[in-house]
Coordinates of C-alpha atoms in Angstrom, one line a residue:
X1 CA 17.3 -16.1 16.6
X2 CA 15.6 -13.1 15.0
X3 CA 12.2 -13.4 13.4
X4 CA 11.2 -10.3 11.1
X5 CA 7.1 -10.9 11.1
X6 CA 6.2 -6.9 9.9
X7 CA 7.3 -7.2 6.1
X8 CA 3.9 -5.1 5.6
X9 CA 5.6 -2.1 7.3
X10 CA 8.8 -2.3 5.5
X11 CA 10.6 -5.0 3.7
X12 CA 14.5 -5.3 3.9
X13 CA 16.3 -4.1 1.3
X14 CA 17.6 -6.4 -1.5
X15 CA 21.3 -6.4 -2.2
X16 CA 20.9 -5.3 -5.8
X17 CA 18.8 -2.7 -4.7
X18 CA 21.4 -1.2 -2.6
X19 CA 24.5 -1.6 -4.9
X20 CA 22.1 0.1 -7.4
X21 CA 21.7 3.2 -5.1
X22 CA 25.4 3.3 -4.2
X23 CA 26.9 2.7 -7.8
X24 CA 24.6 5.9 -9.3
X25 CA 25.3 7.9 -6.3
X26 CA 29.2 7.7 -6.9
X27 CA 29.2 8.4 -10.7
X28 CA 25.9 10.3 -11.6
X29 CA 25.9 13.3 -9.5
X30 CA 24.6 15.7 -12.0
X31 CA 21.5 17.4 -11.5
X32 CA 19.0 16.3 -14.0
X33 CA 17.5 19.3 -14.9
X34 CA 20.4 20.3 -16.2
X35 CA 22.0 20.8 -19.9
X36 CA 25.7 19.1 -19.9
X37 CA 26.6 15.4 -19.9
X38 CA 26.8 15.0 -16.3
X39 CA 22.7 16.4 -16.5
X40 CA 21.9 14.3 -19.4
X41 CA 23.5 11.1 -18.2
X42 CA 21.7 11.2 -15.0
X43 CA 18.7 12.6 -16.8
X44 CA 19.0 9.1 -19.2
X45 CA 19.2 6.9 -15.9
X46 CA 15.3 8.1 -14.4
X47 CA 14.5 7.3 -17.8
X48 CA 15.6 3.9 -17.4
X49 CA 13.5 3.4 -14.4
X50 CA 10.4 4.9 -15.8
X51 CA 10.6 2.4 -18.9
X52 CA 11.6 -0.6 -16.5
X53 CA 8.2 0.4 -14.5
X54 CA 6.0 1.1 -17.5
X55 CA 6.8 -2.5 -19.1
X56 CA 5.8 -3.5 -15.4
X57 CA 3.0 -2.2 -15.2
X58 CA 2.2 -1.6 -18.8
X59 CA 1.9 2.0 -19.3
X60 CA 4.5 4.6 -20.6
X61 CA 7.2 6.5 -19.8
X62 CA 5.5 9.8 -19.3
X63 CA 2.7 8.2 -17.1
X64 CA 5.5 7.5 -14.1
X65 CA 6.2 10.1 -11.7
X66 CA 8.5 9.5 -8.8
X67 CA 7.9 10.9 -4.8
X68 CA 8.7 9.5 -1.3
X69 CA 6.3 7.2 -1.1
X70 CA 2.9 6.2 -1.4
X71 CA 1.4 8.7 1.2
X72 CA 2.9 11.4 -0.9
X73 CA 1.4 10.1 -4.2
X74 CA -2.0 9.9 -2.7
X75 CA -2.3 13.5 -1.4
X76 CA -0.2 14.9 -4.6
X77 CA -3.0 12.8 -7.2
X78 CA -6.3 13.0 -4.6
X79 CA -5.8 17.1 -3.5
X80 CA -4.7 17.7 -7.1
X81 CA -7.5 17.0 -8.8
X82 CA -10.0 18.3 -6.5
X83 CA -8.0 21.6 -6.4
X84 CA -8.4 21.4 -10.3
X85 CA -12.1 20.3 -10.5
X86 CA -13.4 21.4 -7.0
X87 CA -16.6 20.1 -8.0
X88 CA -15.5 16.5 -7.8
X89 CA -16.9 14.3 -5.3
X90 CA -14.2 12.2 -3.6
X91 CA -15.0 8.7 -2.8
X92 CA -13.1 5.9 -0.2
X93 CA -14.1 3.3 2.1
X94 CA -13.7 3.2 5.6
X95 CA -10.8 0.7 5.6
X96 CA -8.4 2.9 4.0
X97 CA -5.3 3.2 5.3
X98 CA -4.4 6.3 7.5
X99 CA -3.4 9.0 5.1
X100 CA -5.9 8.8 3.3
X101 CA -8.6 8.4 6.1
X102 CA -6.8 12.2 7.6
X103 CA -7.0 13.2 4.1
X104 CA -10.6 12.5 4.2
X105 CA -11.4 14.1 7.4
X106 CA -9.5 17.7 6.4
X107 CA -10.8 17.8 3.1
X108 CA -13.3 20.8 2.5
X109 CA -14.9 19.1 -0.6
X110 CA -17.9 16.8 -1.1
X111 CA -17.0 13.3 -0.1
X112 CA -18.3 10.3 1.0
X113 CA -17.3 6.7 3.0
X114 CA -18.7 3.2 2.0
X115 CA -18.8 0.6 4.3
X116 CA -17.3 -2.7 3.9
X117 CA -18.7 -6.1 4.5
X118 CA -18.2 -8.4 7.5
X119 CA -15.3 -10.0 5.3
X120 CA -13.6 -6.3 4.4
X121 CA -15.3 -6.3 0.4
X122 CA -16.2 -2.7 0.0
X123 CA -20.2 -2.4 -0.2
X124 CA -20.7 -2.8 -4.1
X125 CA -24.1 -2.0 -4.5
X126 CA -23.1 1.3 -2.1
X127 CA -20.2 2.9 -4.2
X128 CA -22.8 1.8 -7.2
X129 CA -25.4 4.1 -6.1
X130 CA -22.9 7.2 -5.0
X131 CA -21.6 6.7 -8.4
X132 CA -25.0 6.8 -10.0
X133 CA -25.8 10.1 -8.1
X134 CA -22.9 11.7 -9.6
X135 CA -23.6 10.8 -12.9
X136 CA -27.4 11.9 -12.5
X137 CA -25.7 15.3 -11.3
X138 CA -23.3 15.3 -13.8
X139 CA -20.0 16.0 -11.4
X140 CA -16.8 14.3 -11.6
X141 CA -16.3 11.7 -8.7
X142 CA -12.8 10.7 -7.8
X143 CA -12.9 6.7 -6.2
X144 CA -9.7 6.1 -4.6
X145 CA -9.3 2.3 -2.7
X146 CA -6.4 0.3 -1.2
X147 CA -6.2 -3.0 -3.6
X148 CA -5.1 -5.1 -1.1
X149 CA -5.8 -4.4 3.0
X150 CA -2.4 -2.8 4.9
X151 CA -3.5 -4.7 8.2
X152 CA -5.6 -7.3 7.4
X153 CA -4.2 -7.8 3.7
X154 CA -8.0 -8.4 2.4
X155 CA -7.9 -7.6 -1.6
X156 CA -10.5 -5.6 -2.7
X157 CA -12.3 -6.5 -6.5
X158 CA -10.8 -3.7 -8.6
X159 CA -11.8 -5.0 -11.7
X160 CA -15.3 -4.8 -10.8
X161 CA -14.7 -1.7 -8.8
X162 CA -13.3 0.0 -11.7
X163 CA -16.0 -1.3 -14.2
X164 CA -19.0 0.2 -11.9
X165 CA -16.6 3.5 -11.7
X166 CA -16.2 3.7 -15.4
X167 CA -19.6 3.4 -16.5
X168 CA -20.1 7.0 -15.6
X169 CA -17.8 9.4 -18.3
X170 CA -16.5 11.4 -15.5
X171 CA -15.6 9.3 -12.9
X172 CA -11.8 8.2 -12.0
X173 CA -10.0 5.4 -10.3
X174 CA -7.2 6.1 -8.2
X175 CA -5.7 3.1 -6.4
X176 CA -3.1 2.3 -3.6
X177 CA -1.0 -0.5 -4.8
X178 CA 1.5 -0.8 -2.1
X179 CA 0.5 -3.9 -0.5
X180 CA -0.6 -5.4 -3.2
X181 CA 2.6 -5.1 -6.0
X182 CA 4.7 -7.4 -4.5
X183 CA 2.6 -10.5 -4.5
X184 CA 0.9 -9.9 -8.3
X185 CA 1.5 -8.5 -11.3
X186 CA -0.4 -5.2 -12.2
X187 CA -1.5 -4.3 -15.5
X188 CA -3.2 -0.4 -15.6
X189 CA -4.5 -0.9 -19.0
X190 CA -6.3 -4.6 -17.7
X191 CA -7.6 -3.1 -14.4
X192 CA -8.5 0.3 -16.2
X193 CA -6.8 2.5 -13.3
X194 CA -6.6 6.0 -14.0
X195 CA -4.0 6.6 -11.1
X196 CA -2.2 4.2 -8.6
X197 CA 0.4 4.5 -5.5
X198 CA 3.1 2.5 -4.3
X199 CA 5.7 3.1 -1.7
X200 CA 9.2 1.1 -2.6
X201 CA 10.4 0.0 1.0
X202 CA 7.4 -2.3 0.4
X203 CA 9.1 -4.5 -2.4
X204 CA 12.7 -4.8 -0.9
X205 CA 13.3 -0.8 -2.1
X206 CA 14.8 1.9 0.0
X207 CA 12.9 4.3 2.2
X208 CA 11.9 7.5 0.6
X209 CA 10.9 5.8 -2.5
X210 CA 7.8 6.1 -4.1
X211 CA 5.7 6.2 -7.5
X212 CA 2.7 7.6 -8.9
X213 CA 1.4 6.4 -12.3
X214 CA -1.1 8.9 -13.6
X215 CA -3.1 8.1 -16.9
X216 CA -2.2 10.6 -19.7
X217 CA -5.7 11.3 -20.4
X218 CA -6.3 12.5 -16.5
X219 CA -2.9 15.0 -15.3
X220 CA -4.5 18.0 -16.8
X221 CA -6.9 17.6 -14.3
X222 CA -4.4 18.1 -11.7
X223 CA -3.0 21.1 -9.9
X224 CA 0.4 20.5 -8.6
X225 CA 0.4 21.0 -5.0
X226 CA 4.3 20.9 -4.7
X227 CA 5.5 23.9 -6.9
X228 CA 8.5 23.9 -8.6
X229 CA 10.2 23.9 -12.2
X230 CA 9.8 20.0 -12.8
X231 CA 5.7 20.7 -13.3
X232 CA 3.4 17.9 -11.4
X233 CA 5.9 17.5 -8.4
X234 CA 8.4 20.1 -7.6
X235 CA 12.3 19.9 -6.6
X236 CA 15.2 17.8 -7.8
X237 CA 14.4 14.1 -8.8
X238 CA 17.0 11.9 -6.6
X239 CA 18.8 9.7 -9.1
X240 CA 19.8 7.4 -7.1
X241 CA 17.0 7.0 -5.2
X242 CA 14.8 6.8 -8.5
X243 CA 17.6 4.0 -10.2
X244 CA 17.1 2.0 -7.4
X245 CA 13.4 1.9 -7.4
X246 CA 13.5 1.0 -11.1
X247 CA 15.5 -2.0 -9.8
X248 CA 13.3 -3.0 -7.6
X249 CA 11.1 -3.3 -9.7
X250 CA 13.7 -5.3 -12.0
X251 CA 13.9 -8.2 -9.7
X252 CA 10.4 -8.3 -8.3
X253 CA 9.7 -12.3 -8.6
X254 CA 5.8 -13.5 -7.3
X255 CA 5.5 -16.6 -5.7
X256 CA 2.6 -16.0 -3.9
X257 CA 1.9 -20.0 -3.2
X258 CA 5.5 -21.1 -1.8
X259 CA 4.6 -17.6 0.4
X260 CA 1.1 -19.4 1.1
X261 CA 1.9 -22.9 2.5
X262 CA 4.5 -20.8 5.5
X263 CA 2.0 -18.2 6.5
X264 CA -0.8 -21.0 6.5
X265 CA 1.6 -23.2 8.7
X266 CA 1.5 -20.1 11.4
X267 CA -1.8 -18.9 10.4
X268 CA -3.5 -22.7 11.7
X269 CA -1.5 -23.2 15.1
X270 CA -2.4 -19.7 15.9
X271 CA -6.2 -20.7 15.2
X272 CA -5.1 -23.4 17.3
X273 CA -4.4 -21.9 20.2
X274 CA -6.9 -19.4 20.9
X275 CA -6.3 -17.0 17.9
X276 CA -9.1 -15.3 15.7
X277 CA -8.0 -14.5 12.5
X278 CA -10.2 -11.3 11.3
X279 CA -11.1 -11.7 7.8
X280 CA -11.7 -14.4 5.5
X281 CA -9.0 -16.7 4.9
X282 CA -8.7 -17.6 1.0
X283 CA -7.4 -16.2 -2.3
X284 CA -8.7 -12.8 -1.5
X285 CA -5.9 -12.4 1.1
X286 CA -2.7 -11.5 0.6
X287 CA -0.3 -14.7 0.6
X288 CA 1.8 -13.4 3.7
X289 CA -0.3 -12.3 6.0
X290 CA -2.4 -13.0 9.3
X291 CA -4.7 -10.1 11.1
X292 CA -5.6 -11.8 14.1
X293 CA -6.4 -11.2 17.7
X294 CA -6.2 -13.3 20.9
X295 CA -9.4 -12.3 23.1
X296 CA -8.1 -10.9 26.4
X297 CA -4.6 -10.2 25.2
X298 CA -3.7 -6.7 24.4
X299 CA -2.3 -6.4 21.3
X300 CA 0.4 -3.6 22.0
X301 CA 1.7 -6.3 24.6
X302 CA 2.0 -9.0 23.0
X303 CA 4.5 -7.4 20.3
X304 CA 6.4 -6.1 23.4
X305 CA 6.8 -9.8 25.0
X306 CA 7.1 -11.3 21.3
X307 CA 10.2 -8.5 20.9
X308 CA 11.8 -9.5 23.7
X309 CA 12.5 -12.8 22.2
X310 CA 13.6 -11.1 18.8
X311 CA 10.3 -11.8 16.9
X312 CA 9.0 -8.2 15.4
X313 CA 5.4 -8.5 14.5
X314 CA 2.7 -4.9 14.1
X315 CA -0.1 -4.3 15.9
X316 CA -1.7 -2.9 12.1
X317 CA -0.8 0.3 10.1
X318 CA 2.9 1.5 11.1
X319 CA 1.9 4.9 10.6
X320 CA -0.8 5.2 13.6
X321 CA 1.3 3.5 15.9
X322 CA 2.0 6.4 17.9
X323 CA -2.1 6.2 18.5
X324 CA -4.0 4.1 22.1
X325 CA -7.2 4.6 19.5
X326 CA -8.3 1.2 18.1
X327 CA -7.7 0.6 14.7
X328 CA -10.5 2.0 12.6
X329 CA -9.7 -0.7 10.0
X330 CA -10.9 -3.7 12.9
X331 CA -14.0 -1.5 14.1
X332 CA -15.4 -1.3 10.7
X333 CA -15.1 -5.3 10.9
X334 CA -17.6 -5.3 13.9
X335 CA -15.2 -5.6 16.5
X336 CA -15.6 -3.9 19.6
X337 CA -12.7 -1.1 20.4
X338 CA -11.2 -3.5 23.5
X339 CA -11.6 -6.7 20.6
X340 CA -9.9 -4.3 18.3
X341 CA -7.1 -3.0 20.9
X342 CA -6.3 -6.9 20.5
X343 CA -5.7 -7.1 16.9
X344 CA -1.8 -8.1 16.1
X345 CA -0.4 -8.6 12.8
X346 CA 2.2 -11.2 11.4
X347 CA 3.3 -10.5 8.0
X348 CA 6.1 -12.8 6.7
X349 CA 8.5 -12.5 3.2
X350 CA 10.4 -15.2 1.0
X351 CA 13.0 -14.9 3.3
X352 CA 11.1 -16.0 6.2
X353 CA 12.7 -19.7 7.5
X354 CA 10.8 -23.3 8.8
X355 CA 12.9 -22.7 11.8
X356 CA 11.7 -19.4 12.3
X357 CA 8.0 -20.0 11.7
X358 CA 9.0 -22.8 14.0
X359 CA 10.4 -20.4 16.9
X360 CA 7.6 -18.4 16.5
X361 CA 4.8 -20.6 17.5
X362 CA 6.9 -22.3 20.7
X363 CA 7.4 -18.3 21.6
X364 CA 4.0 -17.6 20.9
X365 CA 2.4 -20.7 22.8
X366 CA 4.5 -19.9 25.6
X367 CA 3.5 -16.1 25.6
X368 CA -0.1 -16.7 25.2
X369 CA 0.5 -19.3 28.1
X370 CA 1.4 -16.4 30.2
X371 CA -1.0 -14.0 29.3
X372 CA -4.1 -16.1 30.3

């Protein structure tokens, strides 16, 4: 049997999805900058996707732009509007995810980090009083926050977020979305985001997709950073790539309870034996997942024992795995960085079986067994 637990790193791709991709790749091969049919029609297909993802997300058309994935639409929103308005004061929280944390660190602007509580709620009364100081100084601040957690899946209060951001005529929300699309509906207008990332391999899409919805009222604030003739992002839209994100978003479906009861069903034994789940457990968690930790286990060995039994699980964020650091998203939780070296995350989908949740914990009492 083969258990896929890491559906926060990358989500397989639906069957639609993929006959979407292949059927535009075959018969729209036309480049859609360009002025004949074979342009046009393909030109007429990104415009399908766009509308299918406004009426998701209830903006327009012209409000969509397309990348490679959310890392890309973070740097191509966040460095162009503090190229455009170098005043600006950028704004995140020290449990970002790690683009945007590097981003932070190389970024020759004024900036600053709030902390987080000891449940991963970004300090309110902290990003309040920044906020206030920019306002008093009368400079643009730029707030950009993960809605939902990419290892310990904790949702972050946007709604009140944005309302303490938006009291202040030149401030701006920019949020990353990717975790948190494929479990709830977003509405821009209802959360009052001026920007917001997603990647699509996160929502049963195909690598190398991505999407940036940027408020009308806010792009001429920003300075492309990719030049090229197509304006805010540079080269050759991919229409295939772009059709088949549009169906993604098509056939996104949120049942976020059935998704509950499973992960809870692995999310007690493992609580049972030994586990401590970092983070509070309850509706501001994503339905899928479990950031946990078993004291005196490594982390990075544990997925290696659990993959040799053909159950693939993360030890947090896929893109610093390459890193022996602990994760700075479990130090900012109080951990300790040998605690944090511990931290392991299970992350399961719609797809995910009884029998395999089933597997997993007699694999995962056995291992643990082993370990100690």
């Amino acid at each position: 049997m083969e258990v896929y637990l890491d559906n926060a790193a990358s989500t397989k791709v639906d069957k639609r999805v993929l006959a979407k991709f292949n059927n535009i790749a075959e018969t729209l091969y036309g480049n859609p900058s360009s002025e004949h049919m074979a342009g046009i029609l393909a030109r007429e297909e990104i415009e399908k996707a766009k509308n299918i993802i406004g009426k998701k997300i209830n903006c327009k058309s012209e409000e969509v732009f397309f990348t490679n994935g959310a890392t890309m639409s973070n740097n191509v929103l966040i460095q162009g509007m503090l190229r455009n308005q170098p005043e600006t004061v950028f704004i995140t929280s020290v449990v970002e995810h790690n683009d945007i944390i590097r981003l932070y660190d190389w970024l020759p602007y004024a900036k600053q980090l709030i902390n987080v509580n000891k449940n991963g709620i970004i300090d309110i009364s902290e990003l309040s009083r920044h906020i206030s100081k920019c306002s008093r100084l009368n400079i643009p601040c730029l707030v950009s926050i993960q809605m939902a957690n990419s290892e310990t899946g904790i949702i972050q209060p946007i709604k009140l977020i944005s309302k303490i951001v938006h009291e202040y005529n030149k401030g701006y929300l920019h949020v990353d979305a990717t975790q948190f699309i494929p479990y709830y509906p977003i509405d821009v207008q209802d959360f009052r985001i001026d920007a917001m990332s997603m990647s699509g391999q996160k929502i049963n899409g195909l690598k190398g997709t991505g999407l940036l919805y940027i408020r009308n009222s806010i792009q001429n604030k920003i300075t492309p950073i990719i030049f090229g003739e197509q304006g805010l992002i540079g080269g050759t839209p991919s229409t295939p790539l772009i059709a088949s994100l549009g169906e993604a978003f098509n056939i996104i479906e949120y049942n976020s309870s059935t998704l509950e009861n499973k992960r809870d069903s692995l999310l007690y034994f493992i609580r049972d034996i030994g586990g401590k789940v970092i983070g509070k457990i309850g509706k501001n968690r994503l339905p899928n997942n479990i950031f946990c930790r078993f004291p005196g286990i490594k982390g990075l060995d544990l997925v290696n024992l659990l993959n040799d039994v053909n159950i693939y699980i993360g030890t947090g964020s896929a893109c610093s795995t390459d890193s022996d650091e602990p994760s700075h998203v479990a130090l900012a939780y109080g951990l300790s960085s040998e605690e944090a070296l511990e931290c392991v995350r299970f992350t399961i989908c719609e797809e995910t079986t009884e029998q395999e949740i089933e597997y997993t914990k007699r694999m995962l009492k056995s291992i643990i067994s082993l370990l100690k």
